[in-house]
Amino acid sequence: MPAVNPGNLSRRIESVLMLLGEPRRFARACYELLEFYADRTKRRNTATGHVETARVLRVSRPVLRTLCNEIQHFTHEEEADWLEAAELMWNTGVREGRFVAACLLNKAAQENAPICAEAWAETCEDVVALERLASDGLSVWREQDPDVFLQVLTRWIDDHRLQVRHLALLLIANASRDSTFDKYLPETFRILHGISAKVRGGSVQSLYGLVRQLAKRSPAETTKFLLDEIKAGHPGVKRLIRNTIESLPDNYREAFNRTL
């Protein structure tokens, strides 16, 4: 990977963005930019010792952050171009390309955002890319129409496609960090009813992380939700509690002493 010169990087990004009116040329130039800053050293995952299996160019975070910031602030009136460019970048199949796709989707016509995200998520096995789609690709849509957002979440949580359900969990986790989220907590817990029986694979850890987050935000409502799930007898609920109970204050943990 070449050394990053901020001035050169900004000029390269500017020249790429000027091609947005021709989405195919833009996507080709953007991918070439990512490849230029790629780190081709094969590394092992420090946690597992395994080589990364997702298609990753290992572009540095400062480069990606600068690129996405420039996209966010770039002005281009043709919303269809944003959407086509987003599709093309997602279809590269490369993690960094999908990061860029998420940023582009956030600038497209927002009625298309959940449609694209659902289609993209269906075949995406890269949890990191899904997380970026939830945070950077759907934030404008979520904030523009919270009621529609909750309706879509309800549908996605019950979807037969595992990765679509996973995206829904990641979206809730992202939304729950907002200061205005408290008013949506009752509806959120309604949406999550029975979720412990629906998760598989990587989405299990995402569910645990989400419930730990909710427990810190609202221990009373999270405790009530978990107790209701126990009464309903949903498979996996005790495992869910064991993996999240440490995030609850001591006085709330006591409610589970006889159930675990």
PDB file of C-alpha atoms in Angstrom:
ATOM      1  CA  MET A   1       0.000   0.000   0.000  1.00  0.00           C
ATOM      2  CA  PRO A   2       1.466   3.380  -0.958  1.00  0.00           C
ATOM      3  CA  ALA A   3       1.946   6.071   1.666  1.00  0.00           C
ATOM      4  CA  VAL A   4      -1.145   8.245   1.932  1.00  0.00           C
ATOM      5  CA  ASN A   5      -0.587  11.857   0.944  1.00  0.00           C
ATOM      6  CA  PRO A   6      -3.768  13.721   1.996  1.00  0.00           C
ATOM      7  CA  GLY A   7      -3.514  16.240  -0.826  1.00  0.00           C
ATOM      8  CA  ASN A   8      -3.045  13.578  -3.488  1.00  0.00           C
ATOM      9  CA  LEU A   9      -5.863  11.507  -2.004  1.00  0.00           C
ATOM     10  CA  SER A  10      -8.286  14.452  -2.069  1.00  0.00           C
ATOM     11  CA  ARG A  11      -7.425  15.202  -5.684  1.00  0.00           C
ATOM     12  CA  ARG A  12      -7.902  11.564  -6.671  1.00  0.00           C
ATOM     13  CA  ILE A  13     -11.260  11.401  -4.924  1.00  0.00           C
ATOM     14  CA  GLU A  14     -12.398  14.649  -6.511  1.00  0.00           C
ATOM     15  CA  SER A  15     -11.581  13.334  -9.981  1.00  0.00           C
ATOM     16  CA  VAL A  16     -13.539  10.152  -9.244  1.00  0.00           C
ATOM     17  CA  LEU A  17     -16.597  12.021  -7.965  1.00  0.00           C
ATOM     18  CA  MET A  18     -16.692  14.188 -11.070  1.00  0.00           C
ATOM     19  CA  LEU A  19     -17.565  11.008 -12.999  1.00  0.00           C
ATOM     20  CA  LEU A  20     -20.750  10.350 -11.015  1.00  0.00           C
ATOM     21  CA  GLY A  21     -22.905  11.465 -13.944  1.00  0.00           C
ATOM     22  CA  GLU A  22     -21.581   8.366 -15.721  1.00  0.00           C
ATOM     23  CA  PRO A  23     -22.048   5.694 -13.047  1.00  0.00           C
ATOM     24  CA  ARG A  24     -20.123   2.946 -14.841  1.00  0.00           C
ATOM     25  CA  ARG A  25     -17.083   5.148 -15.326  1.00  0.00           C
ATOM     26  CA  PHE A  26     -17.409   6.313 -11.735  1.00  0.00           C
ATOM     27  CA  ALA A  27     -17.549   2.754 -10.392  1.00  0.00           C
ATOM     28  CA  ARG A  28     -14.552   1.692 -12.452  1.00  0.00           C
ATOM     29  CA  ALA A  29     -12.506   4.706 -11.315  1.00  0.00           C
ATOM     30  CA  CYS A  30     -13.587   4.267  -7.695  1.00  0.00           C
ATOM     31  CA  TYR A  31     -12.553   0.622  -7.685  1.00  0.00           C
ATOM     32  CA  GLU A  32      -9.195   1.551  -9.204  1.00  0.00           C
ATOM     33  CA  LEU A  33      -8.764   4.090  -6.400  1.00  0.00           C
ATOM     34  CA  LEU A  34      -9.464   1.420  -3.792  1.00  0.00           C
ATOM     35  CA  GLU A  35      -7.047  -0.974  -5.467  1.00  0.00           C
ATOM     36  CA  PHE A  36      -4.351   1.709  -5.537  1.00  0.00           C
ATOM     37  CA  TYR A  37      -4.554   2.079  -1.753  1.00  0.00           C
ATOM     38  CA  ALA A  38      -4.958  -1.657  -1.076  1.00  0.00           C
ATOM     39  CA  ASP A  39      -2.672  -3.518   1.308  1.00  0.00           C
ATOM     40  CA  ARG A  40      -1.881  -6.824  -0.398  1.00  0.00           C
ATOM     41  CA  THR A  41      -0.178  -8.373   2.614  1.00  0.00           C
ATOM     42  CA  LYS A  42      -2.040 -11.526   3.642  1.00  0.00           C
ATOM     43  CA  ARG A  43      -2.667 -11.344   7.365  1.00  0.00           C
ATOM     44  CA  ARG A  44      -4.194 -13.630   9.916  1.00  0.00           C
ATOM     45  CA  ASN A  45      -7.071 -12.670  12.122  1.00  0.00           C
ATOM     46  CA  THR A  46      -5.462 -11.896  15.475  1.00  0.00           C
ATOM     47  CA  ALA A  47      -8.457 -13.289  17.356  1.00  0.00           C
ATOM     48  CA  THR A  48      -8.839 -16.613  15.530  1.00  0.00           C
ATOM     49  CA  GLY A  49      -5.534 -17.127  13.723  1.00  0.00           C
ATOM     50  CA  HIS A  50      -7.427 -17.633  10.463  1.00  0.00           C
ATOM     51  CA  VAL A  51      -6.849 -15.851   7.191  1.00  0.00           C
ATOM     52  CA  GLU A  52      -9.676 -13.425   6.319  1.00  0.00           C
ATOM     53  CA  THR A  53     -12.104 -15.173   3.938  1.00  0.00           C
ATOM     54  CA  ALA A  54     -14.221 -12.172   2.904  1.00  0.00           C
ATOM     55  CA  ARG A  55     -13.015 -10.341  -0.178  1.00  0.00           C
ATOM     56  CA  VAL A  56     -11.098  -7.469   1.383  1.00  0.00           C
ATOM     57  CA  LEU A  57      -8.598  -5.061  -0.164  1.00  0.00           C
ATOM     58  CA  ARG A  58      -7.401  -3.840   3.248  1.00  0.00           C
ATOM     59  CA  VAL A  59      -7.673  -0.188   2.363  1.00  0.00           C
ATOM     60  CA  SER A  60      -6.707   1.872   5.411  1.00  0.00           C
ATOM     61  CA  ARG A  61      -9.414   3.452   7.554  1.00  0.00           C
ATOM     62  CA  PRO A  62      -8.232   7.034   6.908  1.00  0.00           C
ATOM     63  CA  VAL A  63      -8.575   6.506   3.147  1.00  0.00           C
ATOM     64  CA  LEU A  64     -12.053   5.012   3.470  1.00  0.00           C
ATOM     65  CA  ARG A  65     -13.135   7.686   5.934  1.00  0.00           C
ATOM     66  CA  THR A  66     -11.951  10.453   3.617  1.00  0.00           C
ATOM     67  CA  LEU A  67     -13.636   8.866   0.605  1.00  0.00           C
ATOM     68  CA  CYS A  68     -16.966   8.427   2.393  1.00  0.00           C
ATOM     69  CA  ASN A  69     -16.842  11.949   3.831  1.00  0.00           C
ATOM     70  CA  GLU A  70     -16.250  13.378   0.368  1.00  0.00           C
ATOM     71  CA  ILE A  71     -19.181  11.357  -0.989  1.00  0.00           C
ATOM     72  CA  GLN A  72     -21.396  12.630   1.825  1.00  0.00           C
ATOM     73  CA  HIS A  73     -20.633  16.260   1.007  1.00  0.00           C
ATOM     74  CA  PHE A  74     -20.614  15.957  -2.780  1.00  0.00           C
ATOM     75  CA  THR A  75     -23.512  17.594  -4.637  1.00  0.00           C
ATOM     76  CA  HIS A  76     -25.074  15.802  -7.600  1.00  0.00           C
ATOM     77  CA  GLU A  77     -28.741  16.316  -8.442  1.00  0.00           C
ATOM     78  CA  GLU A  78     -29.489  13.138 -10.407  1.00  0.00           C
ATOM     79  CA  GLU A  79     -30.589  10.694  -7.704  1.00  0.00           C
ATOM     80  CA  ALA A  80     -30.708   7.860 -10.240  1.00  0.00           C
ATOM     81  CA  ASP A  81     -26.949   8.192 -10.733  1.00  0.00           C
ATOM     82  CA  TRP A  82     -26.330   7.742  -7.017  1.00  0.00           C
ATOM     83  CA  LEU A  83     -28.431   4.578  -7.021  1.00  0.00           C
ATOM     84  CA  GLU A  84     -26.811   3.059 -10.112  1.00  0.00           C
ATOM     85  CA  ALA A  85     -23.342   3.831  -8.785  1.00  0.00           C
ATOM     86  CA  ALA A  86     -24.279   2.247  -5.448  1.00  0.00           C
ATOM     87  CA  GLU A  87     -25.481  -0.930  -7.183  1.00  0.00           C
ATOM     88  CA  LEU A  88     -22.280  -1.165  -9.201  1.00  0.00           C
ATOM     89  CA  MET A  89     -20.053  -0.707  -6.169  1.00  0.00           C
ATOM     90  CA  TRP A  90     -21.995  -3.265  -4.126  1.00  0.00           C
ATOM     91  CA  ASN A  91     -21.694  -5.753  -6.960  1.00  0.00           C
ATOM     92  CA  THR A  92     -17.900  -5.578  -6.821  1.00  0.00           C
ATOM     93  CA  GLY A  93     -18.280  -8.058  -3.963  1.00  0.00           C
ATOM     94  CA  VAL A  94     -15.355  -6.418  -2.173  1.00  0.00           C
ATOM     95  CA  ARG A  95     -15.874  -5.185   1.388  1.00  0.00           C
ATOM     96  CA  GLU A  96     -14.509  -1.705   0.722  1.00  0.00           C
ATOM     97  CA  GLY A  97     -16.582  -1.422  -2.445  1.00  0.00           C
ATOM     98  CA  ARG A  98     -19.634  -2.241  -0.369  1.00  0.00           C
ATOM     99  CA  PHE A  99     -18.686   0.400   2.184  1.00  0.00           C
ATOM    100  CA  VAL A 100     -18.691   2.926  -0.658  1.00  0.00           C
ATOM    101  CA  ALA A 101     -22.008   1.528  -1.924  1.00  0.00           C
ATOM    102  CA  ALA A 102     -23.588   2.171   1.479  1.00  0.00           C
ATOM    103  CA  CYS A 103     -22.443   5.810   1.428  1.00  0.00           C
ATOM    104  CA  LEU A 104     -23.811   6.236  -2.093  1.00  0.00           C
ATOM    105  CA  LEU A 105     -27.152   4.649  -1.187  1.00  0.00           C
ATOM    106  CA  ASN A 106     -27.602   7.214   1.573  1.00  0.00           C
ATOM    107  CA  LYS A 107     -27.542   9.926  -1.138  1.00  0.00           C
ATOM    108  CA  ALA A 108     -30.016   8.221  -3.485  1.00  0.00           C
ATOM    109  CA  ALA A 109     -33.800   8.617  -3.526  1.00  0.00           C
ATOM    110  CA  GLN A 110     -34.780   7.281  -0.119  1.00  0.00           C
ATOM    111  CA  GLU A 111     -37.801   5.304  -1.283  1.00  0.00           C
ATOM    112  CA  ASN A 112     -35.288   2.994  -2.973  1.00  0.00           C
ATOM    113  CA  ALA A 113     -32.999   2.582   0.029  1.00  0.00           C
ATOM    114  CA  PRO A 114     -34.794  -0.272   1.858  1.00  0.00           C
ATOM    115  CA  ILE A 115     -35.525  -2.085  -1.411  1.00  0.00           C
ATOM    116  CA  CYS A 116     -31.845  -2.091  -2.357  1.00  0.00           C
ATOM    117  CA  ALA A 117     -30.665  -2.931   1.142  1.00  0.00           C
ATOM    118  CA  GLU A 118     -32.983  -5.935   1.358  1.00  0.00           C
ATOM    119  CA  ALA A 119     -31.787  -7.276  -1.996  1.00  0.00           C
ATOM    120  CA  TRP A 120     -28.146  -6.698  -1.116  1.00  0.00           C
ATOM    121  CA  ALA A 121     -28.406  -8.290   2.318  1.00  0.00           C
ATOM    122  CA  GLU A 122     -29.967 -11.492   1.002  1.00  0.00           C
ATOM    123  CA  THR A 123     -26.683 -12.873  -0.332  1.00  0.00           C
ATOM    124  CA  CYS A 124     -24.180 -10.970   1.835  1.00  0.00           C
ATOM    125  CA  GLU A 125     -22.200 -13.216   4.175  1.00  0.00           C
ATOM    126  CA  ASP A 126     -19.852 -10.418   5.287  1.00  0.00           C
ATOM    127  CA  VAL A 127     -21.139  -9.160   8.650  1.00  0.00           C
ATOM    128  CA  VAL A 128     -18.819  -6.143   8.529  1.00  0.00           C
ATOM    129  CA  ALA A 129     -20.343  -5.040   5.219  1.00  0.00           C
ATOM    130  CA  LEU A 130     -23.851  -5.586   6.618  1.00  0.00           C
ATOM    131  CA  GLU A 131     -22.987  -3.444   9.634  1.00  0.00           C
ATOM    132  CA  ARG A 132     -21.804  -0.652   7.361  1.00  0.00           C
ATOM    133  CA  LEU A 133     -24.969  -0.954   5.258  1.00  0.00           C
ATOM    134  CA  ALA A 134     -27.062  -0.570   8.418  1.00  0.00           C
ATOM    135  CA  SER A 135     -25.117   2.424   9.721  1.00  0.00           C
ATOM    136  CA  ASP A 136     -24.084   4.349   6.597  1.00  0.00           C
ATOM    137  CA  GLY A 137     -26.555   3.196   3.973  1.00  0.00           C
ATOM    138  CA  LEU A 138     -29.903   3.551   5.718  1.00  0.00           C
ATOM    139  CA  SER A 139     -29.488   6.356   8.266  1.00  0.00           C
ATOM    140  CA  VAL A 140     -31.155   9.054   6.140  1.00  0.00           C
ATOM    141  CA  TRP A 141     -34.119   6.798   5.312  1.00  0.00           C
ATOM    142  CA  ARG A 142     -34.515   5.777   8.964  1.00  0.00           C
ATOM    143  CA  GLU A 143     -34.513   9.369  10.184  1.00  0.00           C
ATOM    144  CA  GLN A 144     -36.855  10.637   7.457  1.00  0.00           C
ATOM    145  CA  ASP A 145     -39.717   8.267   8.221  1.00  0.00           C
ATOM    146  CA  PRO A 146     -39.427   6.393  11.538  1.00  0.00           C
ATOM    147  CA  ASP A 147     -42.908   4.859  11.202  1.00  0.00           C
ATOM    148  CA  VAL A 148     -42.104   3.250   7.852  1.00  0.00           C
ATOM    149  CA  PHE A 149     -38.741   2.200   9.270  1.00  0.00           C
ATOM    150  CA  LEU A 150     -40.472   0.298  12.084  1.00  0.00           C
ATOM    151  CA  GLN A 151     -42.913  -1.308   9.631  1.00  0.00           C
ATOM    152  CA  VAL A 152     -40.044  -2.538   7.470  1.00  0.00           C
ATOM    153  CA  LEU A 153     -38.174  -3.827  10.520  1.00  0.00           C
ATOM    154  CA  THR A 154     -41.237  -5.834  11.541  1.00  0.00           C
ATOM    155  CA  ARG A 155     -41.297  -7.490   8.134  1.00  0.00           C
ATOM    156  CA  TRP A 156     -37.553  -8.104   7.983  1.00  0.00           C
ATOM    157  CA  ILE A 157     -37.380  -9.680  11.451  1.00  0.00           C
ATOM    158  CA  ASP A 158     -39.884 -12.314  10.284  1.00  0.00           C
ATOM    159  CA  ASP A 159     -38.263 -12.804   6.863  1.00  0.00           C
ATOM    160  CA  HIS A 160     -37.233 -16.364   5.982  1.00  0.00           C
ATOM    161  CA  ARG A 161     -33.874 -15.079   4.698  1.00  0.00           C
ATOM    162  CA  LEU A 162     -31.306 -15.198   7.472  1.00  0.00           C
ATOM    163  CA  GLN A 163     -29.230 -12.254   6.272  1.00  0.00           C
ATOM    164  CA  VAL A 164     -32.274  -9.980   5.947  1.00  0.00           C
ATOM    165  CA  ARG A 165     -33.161 -10.760   9.565  1.00  0.00           C
ATOM    166  CA  HIS A 166     -29.545 -10.079  10.474  1.00  0.00           C
ATOM    167  CA  LEU A 167     -29.672  -6.674   8.784  1.00  0.00           C
ATOM    168  CA  ALA A 168     -32.778  -5.837  10.831  1.00  0.00           C
ATOM    169  CA  LEU A 169     -30.922  -6.581  14.080  1.00  0.00           C
ATOM    170  CA  LEU A 170     -27.977  -4.437  13.010  1.00  0.00           C
ATOM    171  CA  LEU A 171     -30.343  -1.609  12.093  1.00  0.00           C
ATOM    172  CA  ILE A 172     -31.992  -1.687  15.507  1.00  0.00           C
ATOM    173  CA  ALA A 173     -28.572  -1.679  17.173  1.00  0.00           C
ATOM    174  CA  ASN A 174     -27.550   1.336  15.128  1.00  0.00           C
ATOM    175  CA  ALA A 175     -30.804   3.195  15.784  1.00  0.00           C
ATOM    176  CA  SER A 176     -30.637   2.504  19.520  1.00  0.00           C
ATOM    177  CA  ARG A 177     -27.542   4.710  19.789  1.00  0.00           C
ATOM    178  CA  ASP A 178     -29.600   7.792  18.890  1.00  0.00           C
ATOM    179  CA  SER A 179     -30.711  10.148  21.652  1.00  0.00           C
ATOM    180  CA  THR A 180     -34.312  10.035  20.369  1.00  0.00           C
ATOM    181  CA  PHE A 181     -34.589   6.243  20.455  1.00  0.00           C
ATOM    182  CA  ASP A 182     -36.251   5.907  23.871  1.00  0.00           C
ATOM    183  CA  LYS A 183     -39.719   6.663  22.508  1.00  0.00           C
ATOM    184  CA  TYR A 184     -39.380   3.695  20.137  1.00  0.00           C
ATOM    185  CA  LEU A 185     -38.364   1.182  22.814  1.00  0.00           C
ATOM    186  CA  PRO A 186     -41.848  -0.334  23.342  1.00  0.00           C
ATOM    187  CA  GLU A 187     -42.274  -0.895  19.600  1.00  0.00           C
ATOM    188  CA  THR A 188     -38.734  -2.253  19.345  1.00  0.00           C
ATOM    189  CA  PHE A 189     -39.349  -4.885  21.999  1.00  0.00           C
ATOM    190  CA  ARG A 190     -42.615  -5.817  20.292  1.00  0.00           C
ATOM    191  CA  ILE A 191     -40.693  -6.354  17.044  1.00  0.00           C
ATOM    192  CA  LEU A 192     -38.111  -8.495  18.866  1.00  0.00           C
ATOM    193  CA  HIS A 193     -40.732 -10.834  20.381  1.00  0.00           C
ATOM    194  CA  GLY A 194     -39.602 -14.412  19.769  1.00  0.00           C
ATOM    195  CA  ILE A 195     -36.303 -13.360  18.199  1.00  0.00           C
ATOM    196  CA  SER A 196     -34.196 -15.885  20.146  1.00  0.00           C
ATOM    197  CA  ALA A 197     -35.775 -18.692  18.105  1.00  0.00           C
ATOM    198  CA  LYS A 198     -35.136 -16.981  14.755  1.00  0.00           C
ATOM    199  CA  VAL A 199     -31.401 -16.243  14.829  1.00  0.00           C
ATOM    200  CA  ARG A 200     -28.689 -18.456  13.364  1.00  0.00           C
ATOM    201  CA  GLY A 201     -24.968 -18.194  12.728  1.00  0.00           C
ATOM    202  CA  GLY A 202     -23.435 -14.744  12.999  1.00  0.00           C
ATOM    203  CA  SER A 203     -26.764 -13.121  13.780  1.00  0.00           C
ATOM    204  CA  VAL A 204     -26.737 -14.824  17.203  1.00  0.00           C
ATOM    205  CA  GLN A 205     -23.826 -12.674  18.373  1.00  0.00           C
ATOM    206  CA  SER A 206     -25.459  -9.592  16.850  1.00  0.00           C
ATOM    207  CA  LEU A 207     -28.602 -10.317  18.876  1.00  0.00           C
ATOM    208  CA  TYR A 208     -26.585 -10.695  22.076  1.00  0.00           C
ATOM    209  CA  GLY A 209     -24.811  -7.413  21.379  1.00  0.00           C
ATOM    210  CA  LEU A 210     -28.114  -5.659  20.695  1.00  0.00           C
ATOM    211  CA  VAL A 211     -29.769  -6.874  23.901  1.00  0.00           C
ATOM    212  CA  ARG A 212     -26.694  -5.903  25.940  1.00  0.00           C
ATOM    213  CA  GLN A 213     -26.960  -2.447  24.402  1.00  0.00           C
ATOM    214  CA  LEU A 214     -30.674  -2.223  25.207  1.00  0.00           C
ATOM    215  CA  ALA A 215     -30.027  -3.452  28.753  1.00  0.00           C
ATOM    216  CA  LYS A 216     -27.655  -0.565  29.378  1.00  0.00           C
ATOM    217  CA  ARG A 217     -30.053   1.923  27.831  1.00  0.00           C
ATOM    218  CA  SER A 218     -33.214   0.746  29.568  1.00  0.00           C
ATOM    219  CA  PRO A 219     -32.672  -2.034  32.122  1.00  0.00           C
ATOM    220  CA  ALA A 220     -36.290  -2.011  33.304  1.00  0.00           C
ATOM    221  CA  GLU A 221     -37.811  -2.493  29.854  1.00  0.00           C
ATOM    222  CA  THR A 222     -35.161  -5.014  28.839  1.00  0.00           C
ATOM    223  CA  THR A 223     -35.777  -7.052  31.992  1.00  0.00           C
ATOM    224  CA  LYS A 224     -39.526  -7.052  31.347  1.00  0.00           C
ATOM    225  CA  PHE A 225     -38.932  -8.118  27.742  1.00  0.00           C
ATOM    226  CA  LEU A 226     -36.694 -11.032  28.762  1.00  0.00           C
ATOM    227  CA  LEU A 227     -39.093 -12.209  31.481  1.00  0.00           C
ATOM    228  CA  ASP A 228     -41.964 -12.125  28.979  1.00  0.00           C
ATOM    229  CA  GLU A 229     -39.845 -14.158  26.549  1.00  0.00           C
ATOM    230  CA  ILE A 230     -39.234 -16.768  29.253  1.00  0.00           C
ATOM    231  CA  LYS A 231     -42.976 -17.017  29.941  1.00  0.00           C
ATOM    232  CA  ALA A 232     -43.630 -17.465  26.225  1.00  0.00           C
ATOM    233  CA  GLY A 233     -41.172 -20.364  26.192  1.00  0.00           C
ATOM    234  CA  HIS A 234     -39.215 -19.282  23.123  1.00  0.00           C
ATOM    235  CA  PRO A 235     -36.265 -21.559  22.286  1.00  0.00           C
ATOM    236  CA  GLY A 236     -32.893 -19.991  22.977  1.00  0.00           C
ATOM    237  CA  VAL A 237     -34.163 -17.377  25.413  1.00  0.00           C
ATOM    238  CA  LYS A 238     -32.223 -18.719  28.412  1.00  0.00           C
ATOM    239  CA  ARG A 239     -29.026 -18.710  26.391  1.00  0.00           C
ATOM    240  CA  LEU A 240     -29.832 -15.143  25.355  1.00  0.00           C
ATOM    241  CA  ILE A 241     -30.217 -14.119  29.000  1.00  0.00           C
ATOM    242  CA  ARG A 242     -27.000 -15.842  30.083  1.00  0.00           C
ATOM    243  CA  ASN A 243     -25.112 -13.921  27.392  1.00  0.00           C
ATOM    244  CA  THR A 244     -26.598 -10.528  28.256  1.00  0.00           C
ATOM    245  CA  ILE A 245     -27.391 -10.534  31.978  1.00  0.00           C
ATOM    246  CA  GLU A 246     -24.030  -9.004  32.956  1.00  0.00           C
ATOM    247  CA  SER A 247     -25.129  -5.778  31.250  1.00  0.00           C
ATOM    248  CA  LEU A 248     -28.020  -5.374  33.692  1.00  0.00           C
ATOM    249  CA  PRO A 249     -27.613  -3.687  37.095  1.00  0.00           C
ATOM    250  CA  ASP A 250     -27.500  -6.112  40.043  1.00  0.00           C
ATOM    251  CA  ASN A 251     -31.019  -5.311  41.233  1.00  0.00           C
ATOM    252  CA  TYR A 252     -32.444  -6.343  37.842  1.00  0.00           C
ATOM    253  CA  ARG A 253     -30.406  -9.547  37.605  1.00  0.00           C
ATOM    254  CA  GLU A 254     -32.153 -10.874  40.698  1.00  0.00           C
ATOM    255  CA  ALA A 255     -35.331 -11.325  38.644  1.00  0.00           C
ATOM    256  CA  PHE A 256     -33.646 -14.172  36.748  1.00  0.00           C
ATOM    257  CA  ASN A 257     -32.173 -16.090  39.689  1.00  0.00           C
ATOM    258  CA  ARG A 258     -34.905 -18.728  39.639  1.00  0.00           C
ATOM    259  CA  THR A 259     -35.092 -19.054  35.860  1.00  0.00           C
ATOM    260  CA  LEU A 260     -31.482 -19.808  34.883  1.00  0.00           C
TER     261      LEU A 260
END
